[in-house]
Short mmCIF file of C-alpha atoms and ligand atoms in Angstrom, two decimals:
data_model
loop_
_atom_site.label_atom_id
_atom_site.label_comp_id
_atom_site.label_asym_id
_atom_site.label_seq_id
_atom_site.Cartn_x
_atom_site.Cartn_y
_atom_site.Cartn_z
CA MET A 60 3.04 18.90 23.93
CA PRO A 61 3.21 15.54 25.78
CA PRO A 62 6.39 15.00 27.85
CA LEU A 63 9.26 13.49 25.89
CA SER A 64 9.10 10.18 27.78
CA GLU A 65 5.41 9.81 26.84
CA ALA A 66 6.15 10.51 23.19
CA ILE A 67 8.99 7.97 23.17
CA GLU A 68 6.77 5.42 24.93
CA LYS A 69 4.05 5.92 22.29
CA LYS A 70 6.54 5.49 19.44
CA LEU A 71 7.97 2.38 21.05
CA ALA A 72 4.50 0.91 21.59
CA ALA A 73 3.59 1.57 17.94
CA ARG A 74 6.81 -0.10 16.80
CA LEU A 75 6.27 -3.12 19.05
CA HIS A 76 2.71 -3.48 17.76
CA TYR A 77 4.07 -3.38 14.25
CA TYR A 78 6.45 -6.26 14.96
CA GLU A 79 3.70 -8.07 16.80
CA ASP A 80 1.51 -7.74 13.70
CA LEU A 81 4.25 -9.48 11.79
CA GLY A 82 4.25 -12.30 14.31
CA ILE A 83 7.55 -11.22 15.89
CA ARG A 84 7.26 -11.40 19.63
CA GLN A 85 10.82 -12.04 20.68
CA PHE A 86 13.89 -9.91 20.29
CA TYR A 87 17.44 -11.15 20.65
CA LYS A 88 20.47 -9.09 21.56
CA ASP A 89 22.89 -11.67 20.23
CA PRO A 90 22.62 -11.85 16.39
CA ALA A 91 23.69 -15.53 16.41
CA VAL A 92 20.87 -16.48 18.78
CA ARG A 93 18.44 -14.38 16.75
CA ALA A 94 19.53 -16.00 13.48
CA SER A 95 19.01 -19.52 14.81
CA ALA A 96 15.59 -18.55 16.21
CA VAL A 97 14.57 -17.09 12.85
CA ASP A 98 15.87 -20.13 10.97
CA ALA A 99 13.77 -22.31 13.22
CA SER A 100 10.59 -20.56 12.07
CA PRO A 101 10.97 -19.84 8.33
CA ALA A 102 7.42 -18.56 7.93
CA MET A 103 8.11 -15.68 10.24
CA PRO A 104 9.08 -12.45 8.43
CA VAL A 105 12.37 -11.24 9.83
CA ALA A 106 12.78 -7.76 11.23
CA PRO A 107 14.10 -5.26 8.67
CA ALA A 108 17.86 -4.87 8.30
CA ALA A 109 19.76 -2.02 6.65
CA ALA A 110 18.01 -1.02 3.42
CA SER A 111 18.62 0.81 0.21
CA ARG A 112 15.18 2.43 0.14
CA VAL A 113 15.96 4.10 3.44
CA SER A 114 14.69 1.71 6.12
CA TYR A 115 11.46 0.74 4.41
CA GLU A 116 9.09 -0.69 6.97
CA GLU A 117 5.39 -1.32 7.30
CA PRO A 118 4.53 0.79 10.34
CA PRO A 119 1.02 2.00 11.15
CA LEU A 120 0.10 5.40 9.76
CA PRO A 121 -0.94 8.19 12.09
CA LYS A 122 -4.68 7.97 12.71
CA THR A 123 -6.58 9.81 10.01
CA THR A 124 -10.14 9.41 11.25
CA SER A 125 -11.89 8.89 14.54
CA ARG A 126 -13.66 5.81 13.21
CA PRO A 127 -12.93 2.36 14.57
CA ASN A 128 -10.42 0.58 12.36
CA PRO A 129 -12.62 -0.67 9.53
CA VAL A 130 -11.50 -3.44 7.26
CA VAL A 131 -14.62 -4.69 5.55
CA ARG A 132 -17.96 -3.35 6.50
CA SER A 133 -21.02 -5.53 6.64
CA GLY A 134 -23.44 -4.79 3.84
CA SER A 135 -20.53 -4.42 1.46
CA SER A 136 -21.27 -5.83 -1.97
CA GLN A 137 -17.89 -7.56 -2.08
CA ALA A 138 -18.13 -9.43 1.22
CA SER A 139 -19.17 -12.63 -0.56
CA PRO A 140 -19.04 -15.90 1.38
CA ALA A 141 -16.28 -17.26 -0.90
CA ALA A 142 -14.10 -14.29 -0.15
CA ALA A 143 -15.27 -13.77 3.42
CA PRO A 144 -12.68 -11.91 5.45
CA ALA A 145 -12.02 -12.93 9.04
CA LEU A 146 -13.15 -9.58 10.21
CA VAL A 147 -16.48 -7.98 9.35
CA LEU A 148 -17.21 -4.73 11.06
CA PRO A 149 -20.50 -2.83 11.28
CA PRO A 150 -21.45 -0.50 8.42
CA ARG A 151 -19.75 2.87 8.37
CA ALA A 152 -20.74 5.31 11.06
CA ALA A 153 -21.58 8.83 10.01
CA ALA A 154 -18.06 9.94 10.92
CA PRO A 155 -16.44 11.98 8.14
CA SER A 156 -14.34 9.97 5.76
CA LEU A 157 -11.44 11.24 3.75
CA PHE A 158 -13.26 9.95 0.69
CA ASP A 159 -16.91 10.71 1.35
CA ALA A 160 -16.54 14.10 -0.26
CA VAL A 161 -15.08 12.61 -3.41
CA ASN A 162 -18.03 11.50 -5.47
CA LYS A 163 -17.68 9.62 -8.69
CA ILE A 164 -17.51 12.29 -11.39
CA PRO A 165 -19.57 11.26 -14.43
CA GLY A 166 -17.45 11.36 -17.56
CA ASP A 167 -14.21 11.80 -15.65
CA THR A 168 -11.11 10.82 -17.60
CA LEU A 169 -7.50 10.23 -16.68
CA LEU A 170 -6.55 13.17 -18.87
CA LYS A 171 -8.93 15.45 -16.98
CA ILE A 172 -7.59 14.20 -13.64
CA ARG A 173 -4.03 14.91 -14.76
CA GLU A 174 -5.05 18.36 -15.96
CA ASP A 175 -6.79 19.10 -12.65
CA LEU A 176 -3.69 18.01 -10.77
CA GLY A 177 -1.71 20.49 -12.87
CA ASP A 178 1.68 21.62 -11.59
CA CYS A 179 0.45 20.81 -8.11
CA THR A 180 1.48 22.88 -5.09
CA ARG A 181 -1.29 21.65 -2.76
CA CYS A 182 1.13 20.21 -0.22
CA LYS A 183 4.73 20.73 0.84
CA LEU A 184 6.02 17.79 -1.22
CA HIS A 185 6.01 20.00 -4.30
CA LYS A 186 8.95 21.96 -2.90
CA THR A 187 11.38 19.06 -3.14
CA ARG A 188 10.05 17.00 -6.04
CA LYS A 189 11.64 16.88 -9.47
CA ASN A 190 8.63 15.36 -11.23
CA ILE A 191 5.02 14.56 -10.45
CA VAL A 192 4.58 10.81 -10.75
CA PHE A 193 1.02 10.40 -11.97
CA ALA A 194 0.85 6.75 -13.07
CA ASP A 195 1.99 4.24 -15.62
CA GLY A 196 0.29 1.51 -17.60
CA ASN A 197 -3.00 0.60 -19.16
CA PRO A 198 -5.85 3.11 -18.68
CA THR A 199 -8.39 0.32 -19.09
CA ALA A 200 -6.61 -2.18 -16.88
CA GLU A 201 -8.49 -4.80 -14.90
CA LEU A 202 -5.79 -4.66 -12.25
CA ILE A 203 -4.38 -1.61 -10.47
CA PHE A 204 -1.40 -1.64 -8.16
CA VAL A 205 -1.27 1.19 -5.65
CA GLY A 206 2.02 1.97 -3.94
CA GLU A 207 3.02 4.50 -1.34
CA GLY A 208 4.83 7.30 -3.11
CA PRO A 209 7.68 7.88 -5.54
CA GLY A 210 11.27 7.22 -4.50
CA ALA A 211 14.38 8.81 -5.98
CA ASP A 212 14.29 6.87 -9.29
CA GLU A 213 10.59 7.53 -9.78
CA ASP A 214 11.04 11.22 -8.95
CA ALA A 215 13.84 11.45 -11.51
CA GLN A 216 11.90 9.66 -14.28
CA GLY A 217 8.34 10.77 -13.49
CA LEU A 218 7.18 7.14 -13.51
CA PRO A 219 6.08 4.88 -10.65
CA PHE A 220 7.99 1.77 -9.60
CA VAL A 221 11.04 2.07 -11.84
CA GLY A 222 13.69 1.48 -9.15
CA ARG A 223 14.67 -1.78 -7.43
CA ALA A 224 11.21 -2.28 -5.94
CA GLY A 225 9.78 -1.59 -9.39
CA LYS A 226 11.93 -4.30 -10.96
CA LEU A 227 10.59 -6.76 -8.41
CA LEU A 228 7.04 -5.57 -9.08
CA ASN A 229 7.62 -6.17 -12.81
CA GLN A 230 8.74 -9.71 -12.02
CA MET A 231 5.67 -10.25 -9.86
CA ILE A 232 3.43 -9.03 -12.69
CA GLU A 233 5.18 -11.33 -15.16
CA ALA A 234 4.90 -14.27 -12.78
CA MET A 235 1.16 -13.59 -12.80
CA GLY A 236 1.17 -14.04 -16.57
CA MET A 237 0.86 -10.36 -17.48
CA ARG A 238 3.08 -7.57 -18.65
CA ARG A 239 3.64 -4.24 -16.92
CA GLN A 240 1.79 -2.49 -19.73
CA ASP A 241 -1.33 -4.60 -19.03
CA VAL A 242 -1.81 -3.16 -15.54
CA TYR A 243 -2.11 0.34 -14.11
CA ILE A 244 0.38 1.45 -11.48
CA CYS A 245 0.07 4.49 -9.25
CA ASN A 246 0.73 5.72 -5.73
CA VAL A 247 -1.02 7.29 -2.75
CA VAL A 248 1.04 10.47 -3.16
CA LYS A 249 2.34 11.71 -6.49
CA CYS A 250 5.43 13.52 -5.26
CA ARG A 251 8.45 12.03 -3.54
CA PRO A 252 8.50 12.42 0.24
CA PRO A 253 11.98 13.68 1.17
CA GLU A 254 14.38 10.96 2.31
CA ASN A 255 11.69 8.44 1.35
CA ARG A 256 9.85 9.07 4.59
CA LEU A 257 6.22 8.00 4.90
CA PRO A 258 3.74 10.42 3.36
CA GLU A 259 2.19 12.59 6.08
CA LYS A 260 -1.50 12.93 6.87
CA ASP A 261 -1.93 16.35 5.23
CA GLU A 262 -0.09 15.18 2.10
CA ILE A 263 -2.29 12.11 1.82
CA GLU A 264 -5.40 14.21 2.33
CA LYS A 265 -4.46 16.57 -0.48
CA CYS A 266 -3.31 13.91 -2.93
CA SER A 267 -5.59 10.93 -2.40
CA PRO A 268 -8.70 12.48 -4.03
CA PHE A 269 -6.76 12.27 -7.30
CA LEU A 270 -5.96 8.62 -6.64
CA LEU A 271 -9.60 8.03 -5.91
CA ARG A 272 -10.63 9.59 -9.21
CA GLN A 273 -8.08 7.39 -11.01
CA LEU A 274 -9.55 4.29 -9.35
CA ASP A 275 -13.14 5.35 -10.03
CA THR A 276 -12.37 6.17 -13.65
CA ILE A 277 -10.57 2.95 -14.47
CA ALA A 278 -12.97 0.89 -12.33
CA PRO A 279 -10.71 -2.18 -12.32
CA LYS A 280 -11.74 -5.66 -11.32
CA VAL A 281 -9.08 -5.69 -8.63
CA ILE A 282 -7.02 -3.13 -6.71
CA VAL A 283 -3.84 -4.45 -5.11
CA CYS A 284 -2.47 -2.26 -2.34
CA LEU A 285 1.27 -2.62 -2.08
CA GLY A 286 2.19 -2.08 1.53
CA ALA A 287 0.67 -0.60 4.61
CA CYS A 288 0.47 3.00 3.43
CA ALA A 289 -1.73 2.25 0.42
CA ALA A 290 -3.86 -0.26 2.29
CA GLN A 291 -4.34 1.85 5.39
CA THR A 292 -5.10 4.92 3.30
CA LEU A 293 -7.77 3.32 1.11
CA LEU A 294 -9.31 1.31 3.93
CA GLU A 295 -8.97 4.19 6.40
CA THR A 296 -7.58 1.96 9.07
CA ASN A 297 -4.62 1.88 11.42
CA ARG A 298 -4.58 -1.89 11.62
CA GLY A 299 -1.28 -3.51 10.78
CA ILE A 300 -1.33 -4.81 7.21
CA SER A 301 -0.51 -8.34 8.33
CA GLN A 302 -3.92 -8.46 10.04
CA PHE A 303 -5.81 -8.18 6.76
CA ARG A 304 -3.44 -8.88 3.89
CA GLY A 305 -4.45 -11.76 1.68
CA GLN A 306 -8.17 -11.22 2.31
CA TRP A 307 -10.66 -9.89 -0.20
CA LEU A 308 -11.87 -6.49 0.95
CA ASP A 309 -14.16 -3.89 -0.54
CA PHE A 310 -13.20 -0.43 -1.70
CA ARG A 311 -16.05 1.59 -3.15
CA GLY A 312 -17.41 -1.51 -4.84
CA HIS A 313 -14.03 -2.73 -6.11
CA LYS A 314 -12.33 -5.88 -4.86
CA LEU A 315 -9.24 -4.91 -2.92
CA MET A 316 -6.34 -7.11 -1.88
CA ALA A 317 -3.60 -5.76 0.38
CA THR A 318 -0.19 -7.35 0.26
CA TYR A 319 3.35 -6.50 1.29
CA HIS A 320 5.29 -3.83 -0.58
CA PRO A 321 8.02 -5.03 -3.00
CA ALA A 322 10.54 -2.88 -1.10
CA TYR A 323 9.65 -4.85 2.01
CA LEU A 324 10.19 -8.08 0.07
CA LEU A 325 13.64 -6.93 -1.02
CA ARG A 326 14.53 -6.76 2.64
CA ASN A 327 12.46 -9.75 3.76
CA PRO A 328 12.55 -12.32 0.94
CA SER A 329 10.90 -14.90 3.17
CA ALA A 330 7.66 -12.88 2.90
CA LYS A 331 7.56 -13.48 -0.89
CA ALA A 332 5.68 -16.72 -0.38
CA GLU A 333 2.86 -14.87 1.37
CA VAL A 334 2.68 -12.28 -1.38
CA TRP A 335 2.61 -14.97 -4.03
CA LYS A 336 -0.37 -16.56 -2.29
CA ASP A 337 -2.12 -13.17 -2.36
CA LEU A 338 -1.34 -12.68 -6.03
CA GLN A 339 -2.63 -16.14 -6.87
CA LYS A 340 -6.00 -15.13 -5.40
CA VAL A 341 -5.91 -12.07 -7.65
CA MET A 342 -5.05 -14.24 -10.65
CA ALA A 343 -8.02 -16.50 -9.94
CA VAL A 344 -10.39 -13.52 -9.97
CA LEU A 345 -8.84 -12.21 -13.19
CA GLY A 346 -9.19 -15.62 -14.82
CA LEU A 347 -5.42 -16.09 -15.12
CA GLU A 348 -3.99 -19.55 -14.90
CA VAL A 349 -2.78 -20.19 -11.37
CA LYS A 350 0.47 -22.15 -11.56
CA LYS A 351 1.49 -23.74 -8.31
CA GLY A 352 4.97 -22.97 -7.04
CA LYS A 353 5.87 -20.32 -9.62
CA SER A 354 6.69 -16.98 -8.04
CA ALA A 355 8.81 -13.90 -8.63
N1 URA B 490 7.64 2.68 -3.91
C1 URA B 490 6.36 3.10 -4.06
O1 URA B 490 5.55 2.94 -3.16
N2 URA B 490 6.04 3.68 -5.20
C2 URA B 490 6.88 3.84 -6.20
O2 URA B 490 6.48 4.38 -7.22
C3 URA B 490 8.20 3.37 -6.03
C4 URA B 490 8.56 2.80 -4.89
#
């Protein structure tokens, strides 16, 4: 066990890096001074205030692999010049990946995946859940949204994104010119983490193979990761989401776009403009008409 001061220091450093990732480098004791500083730079996402989805933030996940933080690896089929990300890292090292063991299963179906999941007790989340939240939407969708994990409303209804964040997601989908039933919506973990805490490493490890099978089976044109948890899980990185959101990335041959989570937008409406830019890139790839200025 590290000494308490070291643990606190580590937590503090992680939190400061998170704010730094968001472009926040100054903190103000006096709320009036802070407000005027934030007003002066409208593009800067403001630090989270009190929330309904218990202090939703975009912090880095605990490290899940010993690999360097990969975002897009060179040699990836999706790293086309038009969509070139700022950061191209060397091809994967032989280090074990959470997903290497999950091969594409020929003939896999969503029904089979749901059956295999069963009345899951693979991790501790089963003890407190009311319902498994498998997914919602179109099983042949060209677009998949991946969130973090069910909240209270989702747990109660057994459906993803049906609470406040879900309503905003629906508006975002409609602003893109689609309906909720046109897309597929799922989460990294299928059971609600108590108190809406972040899913833990062991929970993600147990649950994400099912997510992977869902993604492989549907094989969408585009995967949109909503928030840091989904993006960091699929990309196996600890980088702050603001370092790579809005860039086309590759996930097992699928185009992946990471953007901020709707719950984050509820607390930081100024970040909506960034998300809308990301979604417009998705619309262009899906052949949807990109209307300037229209956003959720
Ligand atoms: N937040 C998520 O990440 N997923 C949901 O299903 C609902 C809220």
